[in-house]
PDB file of C-alpha atoms in Angstrom:
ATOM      1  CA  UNK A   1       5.404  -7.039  21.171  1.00 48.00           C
ATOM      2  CA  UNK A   2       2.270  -7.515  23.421  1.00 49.00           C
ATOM      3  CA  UNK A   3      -0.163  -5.592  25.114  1.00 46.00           C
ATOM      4  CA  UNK A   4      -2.334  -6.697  27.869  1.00 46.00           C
ATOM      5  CA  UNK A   5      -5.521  -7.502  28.107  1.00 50.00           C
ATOM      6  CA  UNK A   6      -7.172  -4.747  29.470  1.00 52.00           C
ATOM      7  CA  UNK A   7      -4.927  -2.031  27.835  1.00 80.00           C
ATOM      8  CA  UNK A   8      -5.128  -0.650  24.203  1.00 85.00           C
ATOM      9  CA  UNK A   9      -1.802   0.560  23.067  1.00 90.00           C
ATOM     10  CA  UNK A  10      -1.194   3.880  21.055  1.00 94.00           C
ATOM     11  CA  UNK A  11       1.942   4.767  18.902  1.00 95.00           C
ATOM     12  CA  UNK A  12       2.704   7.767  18.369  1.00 96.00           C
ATOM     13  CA  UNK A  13       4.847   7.793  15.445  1.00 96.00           C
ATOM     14  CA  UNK A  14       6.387   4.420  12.810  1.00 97.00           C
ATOM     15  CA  UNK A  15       6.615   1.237  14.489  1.00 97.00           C
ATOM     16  CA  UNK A  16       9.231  -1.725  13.792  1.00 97.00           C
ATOM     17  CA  UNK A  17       8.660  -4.596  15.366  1.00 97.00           C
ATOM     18  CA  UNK A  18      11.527  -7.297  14.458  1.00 96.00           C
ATOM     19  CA  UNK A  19      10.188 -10.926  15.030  1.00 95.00           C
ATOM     20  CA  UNK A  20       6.125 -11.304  15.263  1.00 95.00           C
ATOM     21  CA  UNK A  21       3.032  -9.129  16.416  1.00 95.00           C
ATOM     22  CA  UNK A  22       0.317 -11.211  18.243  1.00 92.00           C
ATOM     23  CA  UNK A  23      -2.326  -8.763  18.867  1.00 92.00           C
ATOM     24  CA  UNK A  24      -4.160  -9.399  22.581  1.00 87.00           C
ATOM     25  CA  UNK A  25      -5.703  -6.096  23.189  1.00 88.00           C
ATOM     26  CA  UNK A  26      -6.756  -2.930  20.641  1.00 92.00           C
ATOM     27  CA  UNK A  27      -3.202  -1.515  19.374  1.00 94.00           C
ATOM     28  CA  UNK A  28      -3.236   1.978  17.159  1.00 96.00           C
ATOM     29  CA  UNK A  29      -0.157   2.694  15.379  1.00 98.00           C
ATOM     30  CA  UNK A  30      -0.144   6.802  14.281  1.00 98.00           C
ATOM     31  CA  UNK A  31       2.664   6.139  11.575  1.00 98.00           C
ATOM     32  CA  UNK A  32       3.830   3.291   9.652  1.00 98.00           C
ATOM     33  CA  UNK A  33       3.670  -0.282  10.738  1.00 98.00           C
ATOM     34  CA  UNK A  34       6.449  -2.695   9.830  1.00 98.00           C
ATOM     35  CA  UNK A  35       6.423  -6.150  11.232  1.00 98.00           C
ATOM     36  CA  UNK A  36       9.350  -8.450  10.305  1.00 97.00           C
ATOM     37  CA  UNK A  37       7.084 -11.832  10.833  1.00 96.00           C
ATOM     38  CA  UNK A  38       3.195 -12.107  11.239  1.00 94.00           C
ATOM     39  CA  UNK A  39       0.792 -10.116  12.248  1.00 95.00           C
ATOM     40  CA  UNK A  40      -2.064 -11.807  13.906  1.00 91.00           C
ATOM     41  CA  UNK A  41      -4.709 -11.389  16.652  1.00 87.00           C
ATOM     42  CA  UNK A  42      -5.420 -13.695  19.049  1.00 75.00           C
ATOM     43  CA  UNK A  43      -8.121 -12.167  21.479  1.00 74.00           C
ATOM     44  CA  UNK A  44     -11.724 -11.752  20.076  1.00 70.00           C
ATOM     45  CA  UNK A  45     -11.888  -7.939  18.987  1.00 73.00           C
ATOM     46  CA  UNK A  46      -8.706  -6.964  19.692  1.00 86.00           C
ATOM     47  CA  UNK A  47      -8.236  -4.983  16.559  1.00 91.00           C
ATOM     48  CA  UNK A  48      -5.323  -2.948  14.905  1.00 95.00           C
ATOM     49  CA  UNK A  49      -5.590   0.754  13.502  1.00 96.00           C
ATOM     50  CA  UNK A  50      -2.793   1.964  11.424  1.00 98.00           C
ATOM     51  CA  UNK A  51      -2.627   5.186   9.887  1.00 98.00           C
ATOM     52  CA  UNK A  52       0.291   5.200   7.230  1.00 98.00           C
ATOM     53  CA  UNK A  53       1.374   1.553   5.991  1.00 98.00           C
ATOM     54  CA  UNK A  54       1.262  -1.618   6.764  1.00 98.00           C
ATOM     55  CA  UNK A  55       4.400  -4.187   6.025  1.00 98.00           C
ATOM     56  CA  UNK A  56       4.518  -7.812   7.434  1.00 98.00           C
ATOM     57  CA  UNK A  57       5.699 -10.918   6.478  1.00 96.00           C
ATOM     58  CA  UNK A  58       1.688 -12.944   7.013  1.00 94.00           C
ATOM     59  CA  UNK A  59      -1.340 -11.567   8.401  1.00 93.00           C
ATOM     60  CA  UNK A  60      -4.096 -13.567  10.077  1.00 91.00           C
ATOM     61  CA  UNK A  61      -7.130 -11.049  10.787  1.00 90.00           C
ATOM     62  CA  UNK A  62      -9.636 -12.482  13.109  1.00 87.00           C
ATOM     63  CA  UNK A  63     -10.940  -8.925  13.886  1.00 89.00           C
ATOM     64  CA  UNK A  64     -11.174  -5.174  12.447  1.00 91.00           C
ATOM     65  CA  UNK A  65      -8.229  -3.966  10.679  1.00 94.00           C
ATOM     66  CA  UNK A  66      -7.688  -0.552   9.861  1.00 96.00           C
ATOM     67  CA  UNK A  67      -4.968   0.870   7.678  1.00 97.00           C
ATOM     68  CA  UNK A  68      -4.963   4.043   5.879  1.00 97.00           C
ATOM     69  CA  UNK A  69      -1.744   3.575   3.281  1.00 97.00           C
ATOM     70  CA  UNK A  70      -1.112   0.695   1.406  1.00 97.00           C
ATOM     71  CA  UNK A  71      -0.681  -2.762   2.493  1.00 97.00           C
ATOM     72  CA  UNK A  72       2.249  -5.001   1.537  1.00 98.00           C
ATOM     73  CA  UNK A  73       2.176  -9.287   2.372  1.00 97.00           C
ATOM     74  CA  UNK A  74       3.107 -12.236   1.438  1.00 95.00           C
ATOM     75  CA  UNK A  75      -0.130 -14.004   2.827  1.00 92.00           C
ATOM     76  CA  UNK A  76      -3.160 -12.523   4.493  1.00 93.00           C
ATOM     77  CA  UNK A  77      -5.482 -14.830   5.998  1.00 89.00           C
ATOM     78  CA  UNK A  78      -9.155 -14.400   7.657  1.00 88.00           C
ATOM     79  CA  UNK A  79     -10.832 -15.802   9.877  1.00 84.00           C
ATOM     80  CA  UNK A  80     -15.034 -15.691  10.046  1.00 82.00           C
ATOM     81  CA  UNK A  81     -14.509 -12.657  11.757  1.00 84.00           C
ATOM     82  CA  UNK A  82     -12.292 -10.816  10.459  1.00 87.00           C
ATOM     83  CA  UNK A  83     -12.335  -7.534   8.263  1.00 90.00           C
ATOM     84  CA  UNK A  84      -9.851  -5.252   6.212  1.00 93.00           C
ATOM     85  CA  UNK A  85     -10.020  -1.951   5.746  1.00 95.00           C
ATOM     86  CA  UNK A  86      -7.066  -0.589   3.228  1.00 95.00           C
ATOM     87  CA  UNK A  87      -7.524   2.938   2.295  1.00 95.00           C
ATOM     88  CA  UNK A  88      -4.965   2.444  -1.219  1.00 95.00           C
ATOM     89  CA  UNK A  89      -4.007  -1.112  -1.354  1.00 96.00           C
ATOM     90  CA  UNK A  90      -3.418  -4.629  -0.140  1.00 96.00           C
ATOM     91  CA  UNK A  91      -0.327  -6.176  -2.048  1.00 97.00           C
ATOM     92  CA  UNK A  92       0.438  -9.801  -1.545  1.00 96.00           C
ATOM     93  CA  UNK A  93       0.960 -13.494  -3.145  1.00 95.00           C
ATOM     94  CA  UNK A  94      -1.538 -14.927  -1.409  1.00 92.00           C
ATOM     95  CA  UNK A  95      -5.011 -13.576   0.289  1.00 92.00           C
ATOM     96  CA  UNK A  96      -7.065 -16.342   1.922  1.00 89.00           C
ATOM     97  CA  UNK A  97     -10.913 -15.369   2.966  1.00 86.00           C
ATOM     98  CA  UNK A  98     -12.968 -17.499   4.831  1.00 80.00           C
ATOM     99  CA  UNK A  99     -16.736 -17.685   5.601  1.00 76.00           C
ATOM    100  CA  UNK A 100     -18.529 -15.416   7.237  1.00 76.00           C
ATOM    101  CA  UNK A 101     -15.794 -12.872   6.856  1.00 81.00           C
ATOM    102  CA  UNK A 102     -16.148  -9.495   5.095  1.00 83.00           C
ATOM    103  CA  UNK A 103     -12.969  -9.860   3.952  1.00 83.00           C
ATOM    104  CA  UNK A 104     -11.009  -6.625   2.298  1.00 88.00           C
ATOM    105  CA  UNK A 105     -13.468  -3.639   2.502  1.00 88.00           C
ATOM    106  CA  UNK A 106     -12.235  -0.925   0.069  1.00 85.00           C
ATOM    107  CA  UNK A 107      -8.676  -0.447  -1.516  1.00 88.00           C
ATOM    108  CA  UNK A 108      -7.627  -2.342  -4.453  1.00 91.00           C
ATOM    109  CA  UNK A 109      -6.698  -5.624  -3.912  1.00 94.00           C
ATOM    110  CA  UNK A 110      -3.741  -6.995  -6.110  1.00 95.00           C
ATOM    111  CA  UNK A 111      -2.435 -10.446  -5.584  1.00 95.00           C
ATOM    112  CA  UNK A 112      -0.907 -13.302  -7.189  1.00 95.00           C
ATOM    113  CA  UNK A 113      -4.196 -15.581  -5.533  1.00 92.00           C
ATOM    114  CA  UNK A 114      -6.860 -14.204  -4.433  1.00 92.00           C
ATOM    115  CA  UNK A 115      -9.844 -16.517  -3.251  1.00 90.00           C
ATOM    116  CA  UNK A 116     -12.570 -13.903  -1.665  1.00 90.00           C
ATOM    117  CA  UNK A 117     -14.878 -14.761   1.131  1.00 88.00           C
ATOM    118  CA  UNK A 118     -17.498 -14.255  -1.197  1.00 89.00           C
ATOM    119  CA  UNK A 119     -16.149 -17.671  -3.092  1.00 88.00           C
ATOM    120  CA  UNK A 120     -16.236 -19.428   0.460  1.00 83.00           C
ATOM    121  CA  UNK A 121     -19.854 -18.635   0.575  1.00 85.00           C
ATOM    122  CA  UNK A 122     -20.826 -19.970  -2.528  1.00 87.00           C
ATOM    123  CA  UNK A 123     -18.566 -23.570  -2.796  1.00 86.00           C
ATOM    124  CA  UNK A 124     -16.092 -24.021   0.257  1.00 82.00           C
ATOM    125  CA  UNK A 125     -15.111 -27.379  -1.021  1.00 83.00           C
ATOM    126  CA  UNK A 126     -14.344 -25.366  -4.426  1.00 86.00           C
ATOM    127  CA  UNK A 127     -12.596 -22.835  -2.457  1.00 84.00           C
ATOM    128  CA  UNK A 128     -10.180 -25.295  -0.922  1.00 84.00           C
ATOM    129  CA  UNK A 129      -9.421 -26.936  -3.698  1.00 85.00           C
ATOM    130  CA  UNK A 130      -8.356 -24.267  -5.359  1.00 88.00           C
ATOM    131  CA  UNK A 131      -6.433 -23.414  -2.149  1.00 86.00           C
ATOM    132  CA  UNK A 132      -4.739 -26.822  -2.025  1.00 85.00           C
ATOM    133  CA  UNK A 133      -3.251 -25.909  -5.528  1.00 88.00           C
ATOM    134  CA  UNK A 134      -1.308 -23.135  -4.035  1.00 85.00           C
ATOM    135  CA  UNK A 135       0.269 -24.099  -0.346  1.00 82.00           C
ATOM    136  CA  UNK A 136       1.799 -26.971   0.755  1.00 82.00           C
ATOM    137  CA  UNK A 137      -0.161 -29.657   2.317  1.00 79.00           C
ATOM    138  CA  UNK A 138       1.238 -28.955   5.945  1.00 78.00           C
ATOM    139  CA  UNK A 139      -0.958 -25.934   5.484  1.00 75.00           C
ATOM    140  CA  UNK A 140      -4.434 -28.262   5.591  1.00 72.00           C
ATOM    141  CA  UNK A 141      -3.274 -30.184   8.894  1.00 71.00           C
ATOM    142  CA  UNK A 142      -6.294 -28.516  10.984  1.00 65.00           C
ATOM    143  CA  UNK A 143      -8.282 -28.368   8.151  1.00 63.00           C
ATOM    144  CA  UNK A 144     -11.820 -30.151   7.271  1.00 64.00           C
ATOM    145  CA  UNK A 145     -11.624 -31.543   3.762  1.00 64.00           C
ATOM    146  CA  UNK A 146     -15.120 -33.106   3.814  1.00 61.00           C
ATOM    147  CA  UNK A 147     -16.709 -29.572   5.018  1.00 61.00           C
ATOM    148  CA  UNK A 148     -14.613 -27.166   2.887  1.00 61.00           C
ATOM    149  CA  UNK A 149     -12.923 -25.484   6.173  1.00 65.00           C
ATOM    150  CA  UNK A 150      -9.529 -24.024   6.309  1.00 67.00           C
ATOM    151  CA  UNK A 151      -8.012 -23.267   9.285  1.00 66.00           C
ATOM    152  CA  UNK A 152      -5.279 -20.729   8.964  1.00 65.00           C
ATOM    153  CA  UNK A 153      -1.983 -20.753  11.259  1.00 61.00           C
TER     154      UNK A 153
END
């Protein structure tokens, strides 16, 4: 599913979305959310407010999320601008912060890894090493080693 540019997209109701959501405009979801593959925006601000839950398989933020239920993932990953908003809970194996980023603002936050943009902030270097313990290298290909910088796709 994709929106265009100009347009912000309202759902009235649950949304399924089998394959990927790649976020190019504001989309508001007045239900439950369930995305068979990843969730990700690609367009500075585009934003995603979701009223019930949120399901995906990976979720790269780069912008304001909203969700008022719970979150369930297998990876969430932010980029410097990027924000969470979870009014219960973000579950997931992996949760990725970056820089810059506010990262998860409220809800509980329960996952397997967990490295917080406030870690980023204080060692990046430590932050990716600890990172490089958990994926597979593929995962560091547009990465900066030297600089601490991960570069989430």
């Amino acid at each position: 599913m994709q929106a265009d540019v100009a347009q912000a997209i309202v759902r009235h109701g649950s949304l399924s979305v089998h394959g990927s959501l790649r976020l190019h405009a504001p989309l508001i979801v007045l239900g439950d959310l369930e995305v068979h593959g990843q969730v990700a925006d690609w367009v500075d601000w585009s934003r995603l407010a979701v009223t019930g839950n949120l399901r995906c398989r990976t979720m790269r933020c780069a912008s304001p999320f909203w969700v008022g239920g719970r979150i369930d993932a297998e990876a969430v990953c932010f980029n410097p601008e990027g924000k969470l908003w979870t009014g219960q809970e973000l579950n997931a194996v992996v949760v990725v912060g970056a820089q810059e980023s506010a990262g998860v603002v409220g809800g509980e936050v329960n996952a397997v890894h967990y490295i917080p943009s406030a870690d980023w902030e204080r060692s990046a270097p430590a932050s990716l090493a600890r990172l490089e313990q958990i994926l597979v290298p593929e995962a560091f290909a547009r990465g900066d080693r030297q600089r601490g910088i991960f570069t989430p796709d």
